[in-house]
XYZ file of C-alpha atoms in Angstrom:
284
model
C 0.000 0.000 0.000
C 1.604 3.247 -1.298
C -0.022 6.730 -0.011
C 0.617 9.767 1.222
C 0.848 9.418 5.552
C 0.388 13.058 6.094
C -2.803 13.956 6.902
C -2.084 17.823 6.351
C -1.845 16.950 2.868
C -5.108 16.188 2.492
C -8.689 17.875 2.360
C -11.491 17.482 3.042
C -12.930 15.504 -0.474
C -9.647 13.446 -0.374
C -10.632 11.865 3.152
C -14.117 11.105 1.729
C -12.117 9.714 -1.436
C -10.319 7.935 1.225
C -13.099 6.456 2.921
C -15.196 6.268 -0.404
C -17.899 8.296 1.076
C -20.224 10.916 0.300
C -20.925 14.150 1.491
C -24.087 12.887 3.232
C -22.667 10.380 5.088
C -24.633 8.817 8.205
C -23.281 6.648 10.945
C -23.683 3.579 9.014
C -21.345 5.286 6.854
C -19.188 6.298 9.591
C -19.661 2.412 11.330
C -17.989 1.341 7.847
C -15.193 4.030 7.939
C -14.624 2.358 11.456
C -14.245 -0.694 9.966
C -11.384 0.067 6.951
C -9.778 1.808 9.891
C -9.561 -2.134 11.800
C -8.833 -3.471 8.853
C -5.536 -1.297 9.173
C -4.226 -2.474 12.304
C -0.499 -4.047 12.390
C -2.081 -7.271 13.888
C -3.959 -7.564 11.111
C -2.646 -6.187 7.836
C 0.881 -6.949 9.124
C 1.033 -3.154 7.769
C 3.497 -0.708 9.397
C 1.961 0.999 12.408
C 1.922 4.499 10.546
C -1.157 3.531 8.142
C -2.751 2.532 11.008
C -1.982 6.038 12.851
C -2.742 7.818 9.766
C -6.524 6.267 8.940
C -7.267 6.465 12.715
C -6.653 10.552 12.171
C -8.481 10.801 8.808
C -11.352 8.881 10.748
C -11.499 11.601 13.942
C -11.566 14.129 11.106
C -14.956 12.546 9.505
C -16.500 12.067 13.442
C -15.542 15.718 14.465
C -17.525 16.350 11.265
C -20.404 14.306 12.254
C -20.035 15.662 15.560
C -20.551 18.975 14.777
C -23.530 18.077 11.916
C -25.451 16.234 14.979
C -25.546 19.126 17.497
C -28.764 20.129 16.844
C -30.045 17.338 17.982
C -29.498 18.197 21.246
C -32.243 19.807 23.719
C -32.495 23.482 24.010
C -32.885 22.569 27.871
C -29.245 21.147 28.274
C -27.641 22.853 30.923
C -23.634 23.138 30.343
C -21.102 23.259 32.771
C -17.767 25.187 32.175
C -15.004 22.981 33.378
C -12.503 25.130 35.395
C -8.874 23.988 35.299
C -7.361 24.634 38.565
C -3.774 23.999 37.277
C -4.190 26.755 34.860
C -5.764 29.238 36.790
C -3.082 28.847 39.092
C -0.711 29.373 36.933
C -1.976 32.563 35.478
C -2.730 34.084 38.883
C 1.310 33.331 39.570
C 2.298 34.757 36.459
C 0.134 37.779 36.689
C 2.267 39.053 40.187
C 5.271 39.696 37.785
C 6.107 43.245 37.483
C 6.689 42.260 33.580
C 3.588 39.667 33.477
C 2.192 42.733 30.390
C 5.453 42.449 28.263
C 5.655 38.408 28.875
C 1.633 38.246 28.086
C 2.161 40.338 24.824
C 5.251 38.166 23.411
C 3.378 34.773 23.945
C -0.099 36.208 22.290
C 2.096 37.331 19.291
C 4.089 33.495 19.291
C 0.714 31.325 19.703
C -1.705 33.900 18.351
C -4.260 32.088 15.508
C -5.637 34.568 12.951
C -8.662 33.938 11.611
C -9.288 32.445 8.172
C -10.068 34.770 5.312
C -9.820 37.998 6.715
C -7.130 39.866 5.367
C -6.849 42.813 7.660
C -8.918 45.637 5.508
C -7.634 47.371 2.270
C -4.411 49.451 3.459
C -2.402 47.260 1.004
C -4.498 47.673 -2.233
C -4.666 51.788 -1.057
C -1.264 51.869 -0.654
C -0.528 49.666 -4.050
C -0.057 51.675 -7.565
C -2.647 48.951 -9.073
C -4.729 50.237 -11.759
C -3.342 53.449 -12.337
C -1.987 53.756 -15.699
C -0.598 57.633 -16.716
C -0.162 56.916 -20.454
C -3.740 57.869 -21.090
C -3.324 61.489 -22.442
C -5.028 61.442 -25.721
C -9.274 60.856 -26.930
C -7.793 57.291 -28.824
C -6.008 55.822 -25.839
C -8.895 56.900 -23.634
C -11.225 54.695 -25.687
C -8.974 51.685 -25.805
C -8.313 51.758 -21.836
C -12.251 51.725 -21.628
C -13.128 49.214 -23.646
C -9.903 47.063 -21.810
C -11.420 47.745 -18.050
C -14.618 46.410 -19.905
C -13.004 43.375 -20.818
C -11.460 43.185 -17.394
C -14.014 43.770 -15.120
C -16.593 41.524 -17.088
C -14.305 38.351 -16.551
C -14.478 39.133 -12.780
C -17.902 38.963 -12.564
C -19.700 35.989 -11.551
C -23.179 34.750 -12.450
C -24.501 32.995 -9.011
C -27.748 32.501 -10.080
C -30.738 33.445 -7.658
C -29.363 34.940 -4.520
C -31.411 35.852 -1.584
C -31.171 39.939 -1.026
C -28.842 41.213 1.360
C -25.679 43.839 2.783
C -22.262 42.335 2.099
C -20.675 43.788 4.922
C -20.708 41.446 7.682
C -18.746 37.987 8.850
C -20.543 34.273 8.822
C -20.207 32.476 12.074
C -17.089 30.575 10.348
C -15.615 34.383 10.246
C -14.663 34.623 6.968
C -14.943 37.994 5.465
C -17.294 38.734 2.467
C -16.128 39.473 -1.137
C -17.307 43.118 -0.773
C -18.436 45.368 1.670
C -21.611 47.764 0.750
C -24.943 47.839 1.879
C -28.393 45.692 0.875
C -30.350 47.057 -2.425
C -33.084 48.331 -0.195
C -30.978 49.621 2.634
C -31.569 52.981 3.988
C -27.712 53.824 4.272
C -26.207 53.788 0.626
C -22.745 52.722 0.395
C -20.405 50.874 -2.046
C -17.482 48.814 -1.203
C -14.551 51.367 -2.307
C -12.748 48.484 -3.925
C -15.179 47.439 -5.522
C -16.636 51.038 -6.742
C -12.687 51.635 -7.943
C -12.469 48.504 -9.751
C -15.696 48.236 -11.986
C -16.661 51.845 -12.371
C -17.076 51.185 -15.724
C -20.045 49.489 -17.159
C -18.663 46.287 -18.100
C -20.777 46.256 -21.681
C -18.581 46.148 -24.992
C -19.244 46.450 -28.608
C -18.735 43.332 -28.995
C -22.307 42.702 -26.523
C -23.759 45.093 -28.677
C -22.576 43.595 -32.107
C -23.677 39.822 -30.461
C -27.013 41.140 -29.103
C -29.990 40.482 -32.021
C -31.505 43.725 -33.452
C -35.169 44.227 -34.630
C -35.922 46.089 -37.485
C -39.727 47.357 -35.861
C -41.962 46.924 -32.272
C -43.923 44.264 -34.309
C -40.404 42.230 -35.055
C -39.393 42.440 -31.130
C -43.362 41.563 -30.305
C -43.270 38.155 -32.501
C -40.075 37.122 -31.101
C -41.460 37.822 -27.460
C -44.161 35.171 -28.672
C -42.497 32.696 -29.104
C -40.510 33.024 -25.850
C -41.415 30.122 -23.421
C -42.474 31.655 -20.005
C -43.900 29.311 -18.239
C -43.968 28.094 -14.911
C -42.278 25.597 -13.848
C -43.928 21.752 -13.412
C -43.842 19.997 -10.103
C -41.178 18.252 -10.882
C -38.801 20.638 -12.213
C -39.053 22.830 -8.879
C -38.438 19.411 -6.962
C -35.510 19.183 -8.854
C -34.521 22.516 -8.143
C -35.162 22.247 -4.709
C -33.624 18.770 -4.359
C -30.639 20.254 -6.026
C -30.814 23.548 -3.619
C -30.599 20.556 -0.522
C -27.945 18.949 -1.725
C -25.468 21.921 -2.044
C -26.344 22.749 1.571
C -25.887 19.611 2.470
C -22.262 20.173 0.890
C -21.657 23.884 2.265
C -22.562 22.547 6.255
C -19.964 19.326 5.900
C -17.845 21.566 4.659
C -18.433 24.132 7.316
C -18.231 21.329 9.950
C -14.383 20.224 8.557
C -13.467 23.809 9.053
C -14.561 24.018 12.424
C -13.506 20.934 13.328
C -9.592 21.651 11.995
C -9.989 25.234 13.262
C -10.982 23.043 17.095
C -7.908 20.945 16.609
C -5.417 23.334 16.067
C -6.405 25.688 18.909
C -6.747 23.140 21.546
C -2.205 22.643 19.716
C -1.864 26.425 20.609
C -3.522 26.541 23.566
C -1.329 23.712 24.760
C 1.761 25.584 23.398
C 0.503 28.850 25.143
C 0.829 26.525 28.560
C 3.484 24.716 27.861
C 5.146 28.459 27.242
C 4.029 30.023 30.650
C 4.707 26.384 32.461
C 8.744 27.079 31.514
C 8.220 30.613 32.802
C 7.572 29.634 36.365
């Protein structure tokens, strides 16, 4: 058996691969999982004890996943209990009688500190950056050929997303993972624009090559008969199933997906948190 033994390697659709899984999986999925993971062990695939190591780690990844999928099943009456650890409180209330306990906090936030995914600390870099200024426009000609060029440009970066519910784009998900652009909802009261966004496509991103593509009528009759012949009909029963069976399934995808990141973003606090202890521990 040749593979990769590094976990970190891998993502999250090459440990379903792994397990030959779907997104959907169930405990009878996870029961079999279990299973390839036995089927692993020295004692029995006479294997080195590394593939063993390694499928019992992809495995904790898929029931963290699970774990976090199934916590709405819980009551809304459970009553938690925050576990206090003595040993660390302790060890804090020590550290904090040192005259430099402020300068000692500071240097092990900035060593263990975990930034959060996707947020990449504002705009000062683009402000600061000479991106998209171009001085050689100084005559009627070039002007036109640098317009139709941002055209060009800012139509490949749009993207069609279909049917979107209506909504401000200014505000984290609980994953905190900043949005694509910051302005306000369509029927909001407070008008804004992102500024990135306003600088990078304040041009209409229509050509005349949309214009020479688009089909022309000669009279109102000519664009009436076409509209005639137009099917706009609703949709049958089973085409909205589909769409709505469809709509399930990729957010069925989005939460397992959701539930991997949370589940790696768990695991590697819980590492820095033990690093942040392990840092004061040789401190006192």
């Amino acid at each position: 058996m040749d593979i990769d033994l590094n976990l970190e390697n891998y993502d999250l659709d090459d440990i379903l691969a792994l397990f030959k899984i779907k997104y959907s999986f169930d405990k009878a999925d996870l029961k079999k999982a279990k299973r390839m993971v036995l089927q692993t062990h020295p004692d029995k695939s006479k294997l080195p004890k590394e593939y063993f190591l390694f499928f019992s780690s992809a495995y904790k990844v898929l029931y963290s996943i699970h774990r976090f999928r199934t916590r709405c099943d819980a009551q809304e009456t459970t009553d938690y209990v925050i576990e206090k650890d003595k040993e660390k409180e302790s060890l804090l209330k020590d550290l904090s009688k040192k005259k430099n306990f402020n300068k000692i906090f500071n240097e092990m936030f900035e060593k263990h500190f975990v930034p959060s995914d996707g947020v990449d600390g504002g705009y000062g870099d683009w402000l600061k950056s000479k991106e998209d200024i171009d001085t050689r426009v100084t005559t009627r000609q070039n002007m036109n050929s640098t317009f139709e060029q941002k055209k060009r440009e800012t139509k490949e970066l749009i993207v069609h997303r279909g049917i979107e519910e209506l909504g401000g784009g200014g505000h984290h998900d609980l994953l905190d993972e900043g949005p694509e652009s910051y302005g306000s909802a369509i029927f909001s009261p407070f008008q804004y624009e992102d500024l990135r966004k306003a600088h990078r496509e304040s041009v209409v991103p229509v050509t005349n090559e949309d214009f020479e593509n688009t089909k022309k009528y000669n009279s109102v009759v000519d664009l009436q008969k076409s509209r005639s012949t137009q099917d706009f009909k609703p949709k049958t029963y089973s085409q909205s199933q589909g769409l709505l069976y469809a709509e399930r399934n990729t957010k069925d995808i989005q939460d397992v997906r959701r539930a991997y990141k949370l589940a790696k973003q768990d695991e590697r606090i819980k590492k820095t948190n033990d690093g942040w202890m392990a840092s004061f521990k040789m401190l006192t």
